[in-house]
PDB file of C-alpha atoms in Angstrom:
ATOM      1  CA  MET A   1      46.449 -93.275   7.208  1.00  0.00           C
ATOM      2  CA  ALA A   2      46.449 -96.662   5.474  1.00  0.00           C
ATOM      3  CA  LEU A   3      48.576 -99.781   5.571  1.00  0.00           C
ATOM      4  CA  ALA A   4      51.333-100.102   2.951  1.00  0.00           C
ATOM      5  CA  ILE A   5      52.572-103.698   2.745  1.00  0.00           C
ATOM      6  CA  PHE A   6      55.686-104.804   0.893  1.00  0.00           C
ATOM      7  CA  ASP A   7      57.131-108.128  -0.122  1.00  0.00           C
ATOM      8  CA  LEU A   8      60.920-108.122   0.239  1.00  0.00           C
ATOM      9  CA  ASP A   9      62.792-110.285  -2.273  1.00  0.00           C
ATOM     10  CA  GLU A  10      62.737-108.997  -5.853  1.00  0.00           C
ATOM     11  CA  THR A  11      60.381-106.257  -4.683  1.00  0.00           C
ATOM     12  CA  LEU A  12      62.306-103.991  -2.315  1.00  0.00           C
ATOM     13  CA  ILE A  13      65.639-105.552  -3.305  1.00  0.00           C
ATOM     14  CA  HIS A  14      67.061-106.838  -6.588  1.00  0.00           C
ATOM     15  CA  GLY A  15      67.675-110.390  -5.448  1.00  0.00           C
ATOM     16  CA  ASP A  16      66.614-113.032  -2.964  1.00  0.00           C
ATOM     17  CA  CYS A  17      68.017-112.526   0.516  1.00  0.00           C
ATOM     18  CA  ALA A  18      67.693-116.220   1.441  1.00  0.00           C
ATOM     19  CA  SER A  19      69.712-117.345  -1.588  1.00  0.00           C
ATOM     20  CA  LEU A  20      72.334-114.683  -0.954  1.00  0.00           C
ATOM     21  CA  TRP A  21      72.469-115.735   2.701  1.00  0.00           C
ATOM     22  CA  THR A  22      73.034-119.323   1.563  1.00  0.00           C
ATOM     23  CA  GLN A  23      76.077-118.145  -0.373  1.00  0.00           C
ATOM     24  CA  GLU A  24      77.246-116.199   2.658  1.00  0.00           C
ATOM     25  CA  MET A  25      76.987-119.286   4.894  1.00  0.00           C
ATOM     26  CA  VAL A  26      79.156-121.199   2.431  1.00  0.00           C
ATOM     27  CA  LYS A  27      81.609-118.320   2.283  1.00  0.00           C
ATOM     28  CA  ILE A  28      82.095-118.241   6.064  1.00  0.00           C
ATOM     29  CA  GLY A  29      82.263-122.015   6.376  1.00  0.00           C
ATOM     30  CA  TRP A  30      78.864-122.673   7.944  1.00  0.00           C
ATOM     31  CA  ALA A  31      77.704-124.766   4.971  1.00  0.00           C
ATOM     32  CA  ASP A  32      79.415-127.177   2.630  1.00  0.00           C
ATOM     33  CA  GLY A  33      80.158-125.563  -0.693  1.00  0.00           C
ATOM     34  CA  ASP A  34      78.815-126.411  -4.122  1.00  0.00           C
ATOM     35  CA  SER A  35      76.364-129.159  -3.150  1.00  0.00           C
ATOM     36  CA  PHE A  36      74.612-126.922  -0.617  1.00  0.00           C
ATOM     37  CA  ILE A  37      74.220-124.085  -3.125  1.00  0.00           C
ATOM     38  CA  ALA A  38      73.093-126.444  -5.899  1.00  0.00           C
ATOM     39  CA  HIS A  39      70.333-127.922  -3.753  1.00  0.00           C
ATOM     40  CA  GLU A  40      69.203-124.472  -2.584  1.00  0.00           C
ATOM     41  CA  GLN A  41      68.987-123.299  -6.195  1.00  0.00           C
ATOM     42  CA  GLU A  42      66.853-126.310  -7.123  1.00  0.00           C
ATOM     43  CA  LEU A  43      64.485-125.444  -4.283  1.00  0.00           C
ATOM     44  CA  MET A  44      64.357-121.844  -5.529  1.00  0.00           C
ATOM     45  CA  ARG A  45      63.401-123.066  -9.002  1.00  0.00           C
ATOM     46  CA  GLN A  46      60.472-124.813  -7.371  1.00  0.00           C
ATOM     47  CA  TYR A  47      59.599-121.524  -5.630  1.00  0.00           C
ATOM     48  CA  ALA A  48      59.597-119.677  -8.954  1.00  0.00           C
ATOM     49  CA  ALA A  49      57.314-122.359 -10.398  1.00  0.00           C
ATOM     50  CA  GLY A  50      54.934-122.107  -7.448  1.00  0.00           C
ATOM     51  CA  THR A  51      55.524-125.747  -6.450  1.00  0.00           C
ATOM     52  CA  LEU A  52      57.838-125.354  -3.458  1.00  0.00           C
ATOM     53  CA  ALA A  53      56.998-126.822  -0.077  1.00  0.00           C
ATOM     54  CA  MET A  54      58.384-124.010   2.074  1.00  0.00           C
ATOM     55  CA  GLU A  55      58.867-126.439   4.951  1.00  0.00           C
ATOM     56  CA  ASP A  56      61.428-128.318   2.813  1.00  0.00           C
ATOM     57  CA  TYR A  57      63.285-125.132   1.947  1.00  0.00           C
ATOM     58  CA  MET A  58      63.456-123.966   5.530  1.00  0.00           C
ATOM     59  CA  ALA A  59      64.523-127.344   6.906  1.00  0.00           C
ATOM     60  CA  PHE A  60      67.408-127.470   4.449  1.00  0.00           C
ATOM     61  CA  THR A  61      68.614-123.872   4.709  1.00  0.00           C
ATOM     62  CA  LEU A  62      68.305-123.699   8.494  1.00  0.00           C
ATOM     63  CA  SER A  63      70.498-126.743   9.064  1.00  0.00           C
ATOM     64  CA  PRO A  64      73.732-124.668   9.322  1.00  0.00           C
ATOM     65  CA  LEU A  65      72.168-122.625  12.156  1.00  0.00           C
ATOM     66  CA  VAL A  66      71.445-125.571  14.440  1.00  0.00           C
ATOM     67  CA  GLY A  67      73.156-125.020  17.792  1.00  0.00           C
ATOM     68  CA  ARG A  68      73.950-121.364  17.090  1.00  0.00           C
ATOM     69  CA  THR A  69      72.574-118.492  19.154  1.00  0.00           C
ATOM     70  CA  PRO A  70      70.621-115.546  17.717  1.00  0.00           C
ATOM     71  CA  GLU A  71      73.467-113.285  18.863  1.00  0.00           C
ATOM     72  CA  GLU A  72      76.041-115.331  16.940  1.00  0.00           C
ATOM     73  CA  VAL A  73      73.926-115.225  13.800  1.00  0.00           C
ATOM     74  CA  ALA A  74      73.148-111.510  14.147  1.00  0.00           C
ATOM     75  CA  HIS A  75      76.886-110.799  14.400  1.00  0.00           C
ATOM     76  CA  VAL A  76      77.272-112.243  10.891  1.00  0.00           C
ATOM     77  CA  VAL A  77      74.010-110.924   9.436  1.00  0.00           C
ATOM     78  CA  GLU A  78      74.761-107.251  10.149  1.00  0.00           C
ATOM     79  CA  PRO A  79      77.827-106.968   7.866  1.00  0.00           C
ATOM     80  CA  PHE A  80      76.141-109.266   5.322  1.00  0.00           C
ATOM     81  CA  VAL A  81      73.209-106.867   5.013  1.00  0.00           C
ATOM     82  CA  GLU A  82      75.517-103.871   4.770  1.00  0.00           C
ATOM     83  CA  ASP A  83      77.898-105.364   2.225  1.00  0.00           C
ATOM     84  CA  VAL A  84      75.638-107.595   0.123  1.00  0.00           C
ATOM     85  CA  ILE A  85      72.025-106.445   0.496  1.00  0.00           C
ATOM     86  CA  GLU A  86      72.207-102.652   0.732  1.00  0.00           C
ATOM     87  CA  PRO A  87      73.841-102.330  -2.718  1.00  0.00           C
ATOM     88  CA  ILE A  88      70.843-104.074  -4.296  1.00  0.00           C
ATOM     89  CA  PHE A  89      68.133-101.888  -2.754  1.00  0.00           C
ATOM     90  CA  TYR A  90      65.805-100.634  -5.486  1.00  0.00           C
ATOM     91  CA  SER A  91      65.888 -96.842  -5.616  1.00  0.00           C
ATOM     92  CA  ASP A  92      62.262 -96.854  -6.774  1.00  0.00           C
ATOM     93  CA  ALA A  93      61.362 -98.861  -3.677  1.00  0.00           C
ATOM     94  CA  SER A  94      62.980 -96.269  -1.437  1.00  0.00           C
ATOM     95  CA  ARG A  95      61.091 -93.488  -3.207  1.00  0.00           C
ATOM     96  CA  THR A  96      57.790 -95.338  -2.848  1.00  0.00           C
ATOM     97  CA  LEU A  97      58.429 -95.900   0.850  1.00  0.00           C
ATOM     98  CA  ALA A  98      59.116 -92.175   1.232  1.00  0.00           C
ATOM     99  CA  THR A  99      55.820 -91.353  -0.499  1.00  0.00           C
ATOM    100  CA  HIS A 100      53.884 -93.606   1.868  1.00  0.00           C
ATOM    101  CA  ARG A 101      55.672 -92.120   4.873  1.00  0.00           C
ATOM    102  CA  ALA A 102      54.788 -88.622   3.711  1.00  0.00           C
ATOM    103  CA  ALA A 103      51.141 -89.707   3.480  1.00  0.00           C
ATOM    104  CA  GLY A 104      51.300 -90.987   7.059  1.00  0.00           C
ATOM    105  CA  ASP A 105      50.826 -94.618   6.039  1.00  0.00           C
ATOM    106  CA  ARG A 106      51.901 -97.515   8.248  1.00  0.00           C
ATOM    107  CA  LEU A 107      54.644 -99.638   6.668  1.00  0.00           C
ATOM    108  CA  LEU A 108      54.821-103.422   6.972  1.00  0.00           C
ATOM    109  CA  VAL A 109      57.080-105.994   5.298  1.00  0.00           C
ATOM    110  CA  ILE A 110      55.739-109.517   4.828  1.00  0.00           C
ATOM    111  CA  SER A 111      58.276-112.004   3.539  1.00  0.00           C
ATOM    112  CA  ALA A 112      58.695-115.752   3.138  1.00  0.00           C
ATOM    113  CA  SER A 113      62.272-115.500   4.399  1.00  0.00           C
ATOM    114  CA  ALA A 114      63.550-116.008   7.934  1.00  0.00           C
ATOM    115  CA  HIS A 115      62.691-113.268  10.412  1.00  0.00           C
ATOM    116  CA  PHE A 116      66.315-112.623  11.413  1.00  0.00           C
ATOM    117  CA  LEU A 117      67.130-111.726   7.794  1.00  0.00           C
ATOM    118  CA  VAL A 118      63.970-109.803   6.979  1.00  0.00           C
ATOM    119  CA  SER A 119      64.024-107.670  10.125  1.00  0.00           C
ATOM    120  CA  ALA A 120      67.693-106.745   9.633  1.00  0.00           C
ATOM    121  CA  ILE A 121      67.032-105.674   6.040  1.00  0.00           C
ATOM    122  CA  ALA A 122      63.778-103.868   6.827  1.00  0.00           C
ATOM    123  CA  GLU A 123      65.586-101.897   9.512  1.00  0.00           C
ATOM    124  CA  ARG A 124      67.918-100.504   6.848  1.00  0.00           C
ATOM    125  CA  PHE A 125      64.843 -99.274   4.986  1.00  0.00           C
ATOM    126  CA  GLY A 126      63.603 -97.670   8.197  1.00  0.00           C
ATOM    127  CA  ILE A 127      60.760-100.180   8.590  1.00  0.00           C
ATOM    128  CA  ASP A 128      60.170-101.534  12.083  1.00  0.00           C
ATOM    129  CA  GLU A 129      57.204-103.819  11.493  1.00  0.00           C
ATOM    130  CA  VAL A 130      57.835-107.219   9.926  1.00  0.00           C
ATOM    131  CA  LEU A 131      56.035-110.508   9.453  1.00  0.00           C
ATOM    132  CA  ALA A 132      58.384-113.305   8.396  1.00  0.00           C
ATOM    133  CA  ILE A 133      59.155-116.942   9.113  1.00  0.00           C
ATOM    134  CA  ASP A 134      59.821-117.360  12.821  1.00  0.00           C
ATOM    135  CA  LEU A 135      62.459-119.817  14.025  1.00  0.00           C
ATOM    136  CA  GLU A 136      62.287-122.105  17.018  1.00  0.00           C
ATOM    137  CA  LEU A 137      64.762-121.672  19.856  1.00  0.00           C
ATOM    138  CA  GLN A 138      65.652-124.425  22.303  1.00  0.00           C
ATOM    139  CA  HIS A 139      67.549-123.343  25.406  1.00  0.00           C
ATOM    140  CA  GLY A 140      68.649-120.186  23.587  1.00  0.00           C
ATOM    141  CA  PHE A 141      69.916-121.943  20.445  1.00  0.00           C
ATOM    142  CA  TYR A 142      68.354-122.318  16.995  1.00  0.00           C
ATOM    143  CA  SER A 143      66.887-125.804  16.592  1.00  0.00           C
ATOM    144  CA  GLY A 144      66.703-125.736  12.800  1.00  0.00           C
ATOM    145  CA  ARG A 145      62.901-125.764  12.915  1.00  0.00           C
ATOM    146  CA  THR A 146      60.363-123.079  12.171  1.00  0.00           C
ATOM    147  CA  GLN A 147      57.634-121.901  14.511  1.00  0.00           C
ATOM    148  CA  GLY A 148      54.033-121.009  13.825  1.00  0.00           C
ATOM    149  CA  VAL A 149      52.376-120.337  10.460  1.00  0.00           C
ATOM    150  CA  LEU A 150      54.878-119.763   7.661  1.00  0.00           C
ATOM    151  CA  THR A 151      54.515-116.436   5.846  1.00  0.00           C
ATOM    152  CA  TYR A 152      54.240-118.094   2.446  1.00  0.00           C
ATOM    153  CA  ARG A 153      51.338-117.961  -0.008  1.00  0.00           C
ATOM    154  CA  GLU A 154      48.066-118.299   1.995  1.00  0.00           C
ATOM    155  CA  GLY A 155      50.161-118.243   5.167  1.00  0.00           C
ATOM    156  CA  LYS A 156      50.851-114.564   4.550  1.00  0.00           C
ATOM    157  CA  VAL A 157      47.114-113.893   4.659  1.00  0.00           C
ATOM    158  CA  THR A 158      46.703-115.938   7.841  1.00  0.00           C
ATOM    159  CA  ARG A 159      49.542-114.161   9.597  1.00  0.00           C
ATOM    160  CA  LEU A 160      48.380-110.747   8.394  1.00  0.00           C
ATOM    161  CA  HIS A 161      44.847-111.280   9.709  1.00  0.00           C
ATOM    162  CA  ALA A 162      46.268-112.281  13.087  1.00  0.00           C
ATOM    163  CA  TRP A 163      48.498-109.193  13.113  1.00  0.00           C
ATOM    164  CA  LEU A 164      45.590-106.927  12.147  1.00  0.00           C
ATOM    165  CA  ALA A 165      43.575-108.270  15.074  1.00  0.00           C
ATOM    166  CA  GLU A 166      46.466-107.782  17.494  1.00  0.00           C
ATOM    167  CA  GLN A 167      47.073-104.254  16.278  1.00  0.00           C
ATOM    168  CA  SER A 168      43.413-103.237  15.951  1.00  0.00           C
ATOM    169  CA  GLU A 169      44.400-102.346  12.390  1.00  0.00           C
ATOM    170  CA  SER A 170      42.305-102.374   9.217  1.00  0.00           C
ATOM    171  CA  LEU A 171      42.946-103.265   5.578  1.00  0.00           C
ATOM    172  CA  ALA A 172      40.804-100.326   4.424  1.00  0.00           C
ATOM    173  CA  GLY A 173      42.749 -98.576   1.667  1.00  0.00           C
ATOM    174  CA  ALA A 174      45.717-100.937   2.078  1.00  0.00           C
ATOM    175  CA  SER A 175      48.370-101.369  -0.617  1.00  0.00           C
ATOM    176  CA  PHE A 176      50.506-104.439  -1.279  1.00  0.00           C
ATOM    177  CA  TYR A 177      53.555-104.563  -3.540  1.00  0.00           C
ATOM    178  CA  SER A 178      54.945-107.891  -4.775  1.00  0.00           C
ATOM    179  CA  ASP A 179      56.753-109.534  -7.681  1.00  0.00           C
ATOM    180  CA  SER A 180      55.534-113.107  -7.209  1.00  0.00           C
ATOM    181  CA  ARG A 181      52.668-115.366  -8.194  1.00  0.00           C
ATOM    182  CA  ASN A 182      52.995-116.829  -4.711  1.00  0.00           C
ATOM    183  CA  ASP A 183      51.573-113.595  -3.313  1.00  0.00           C
ATOM    184  CA  LEU A 184      48.353-113.646  -5.330  1.00  0.00           C
ATOM    185  CA  PRO A 185      46.262-114.592  -2.246  1.00  0.00           C
ATOM    186  CA  LEU A 186      47.352-111.393  -0.491  1.00  0.00           C
ATOM    187  CA  LEU A 187      47.326-109.212  -3.598  1.00  0.00           C
ATOM    188  CA  GLN A 188      43.689-110.177  -4.138  1.00  0.00           C
ATOM    189  CA  LEU A 189      42.856-109.210  -0.563  1.00  0.00           C
ATOM    190  CA  VAL A 190      43.954-105.556  -0.559  1.00  0.00           C
ATOM    191  CA  ASP A 191      42.319-102.505  -2.110  1.00  0.00           C
ATOM    192  CA  LYS A 192      45.462-101.456  -3.976  1.00  0.00           C
ATOM    193  CA  PRO A 193      47.547-104.343  -5.368  1.00  0.00           C
ATOM    194  CA  TYR A 194      50.750-103.527  -7.257  1.00  0.00           C
ATOM    195  CA  ALA A 195      52.749-105.971  -9.388  1.00  0.00           C
ATOM    196  CA  VAL A 196      56.422-105.003  -9.117  1.00  0.00           C
ATOM    197  CA  ASN A 197      58.732-106.483 -11.772  1.00  0.00           C
ATOM    198  CA  PRO A 198      56.247-109.366 -11.867  1.00  0.00           C
ATOM    199  CA  ASP A 199      56.930-112.946 -12.843  1.00  0.00           C
ATOM    200  CA  PRO A 200      55.017-114.097 -15.969  1.00  0.00           C
ATOM    201  CA  THR A 201      52.080-115.574 -14.043  1.00  0.00           C
ATOM    202  CA  LEU A 202      51.618-112.479 -11.897  1.00  0.00           C
ATOM    203  CA  ARG A 203      52.025-110.201 -14.922  1.00  0.00           C
ATOM    204  CA  ALA A 204      49.277-112.021 -16.820  1.00  0.00           C
ATOM    205  CA  HIS A 205      46.968-111.858 -13.795  1.00  0.00           C
ATOM    206  CA  ALA A 206      47.728-108.170 -13.222  1.00  0.00           C
ATOM    207  CA  GLU A 207      47.038-107.329 -16.852  1.00  0.00           C
ATOM    208  CA  GLN A 208      43.718-109.174 -16.761  1.00  0.00           C
ATOM    209  CA  ALA A 209      42.717-107.606 -13.438  1.00  0.00           C
ATOM    210  CA  GLY A 210      43.869-104.120 -14.402  1.00  0.00           C
ATOM    211  CA  TRP A 211      46.389-103.867 -11.567  1.00  0.00           C
ATOM    212  CA  PRO A 212      49.255-101.372 -11.890  1.00  0.00           C
ATOM    213  CA  ILE A 213      52.473-102.996 -13.109  1.00  0.00           C
ATOM    214  CA  LEU A 214      55.602-101.248 -11.836  1.00  0.00           C
ATOM    215  CA  SER A 215      59.151-101.549 -13.150  1.00  0.00           C
ATOM    216  CA  TRP A 216      61.431-100.777 -10.216  1.00  0.00           C
ATOM    217  CA  ARG A 217      65.152-100.231 -10.555  1.00  0.00           C
TER     218      ARG A 217
END
């Protein structure tokens, strides 16, 4: 049995759950229309270029959740995942997950999106174990701030090492699937890195390193 690790956005799903959630918050009146979406998209362009300060993205996109309870948010997230996210699951991702399950591998999603989104989506894939950006609660309400090390770039490696220690787990024979240049620190750490629908920077690195390049649909 080995560890099979998956990025979420543009790897397991054809889209970015945080951006789609931004649109959902506008749709239900939690955020203010065009200006909110425009600023989020500018931050996502920085993400694609590898220049984003994740703290800035989270501070902005968490602002509509301030003063809301996890239960209130979960009540909205559940139908959002069913209606918006499930239709963009990659079939190839589901087949790959099934292959790892059949081999007895342990499945883990590591994502630079908020934990409440990632865990709800991973559950639909039948994955229970998730590392994602944790949110601070104050007196049972979201404060709009994050908590702990952010699962972004080198932060994914830091959080994974901590998780491995807690779980008495090993990276021996581990696989990691990702689409993004931002995940190069973790891709370089595992025995079996896979570039899934990679961005140009990751594709060039994968070609040079001889990593498998997968086209998932």
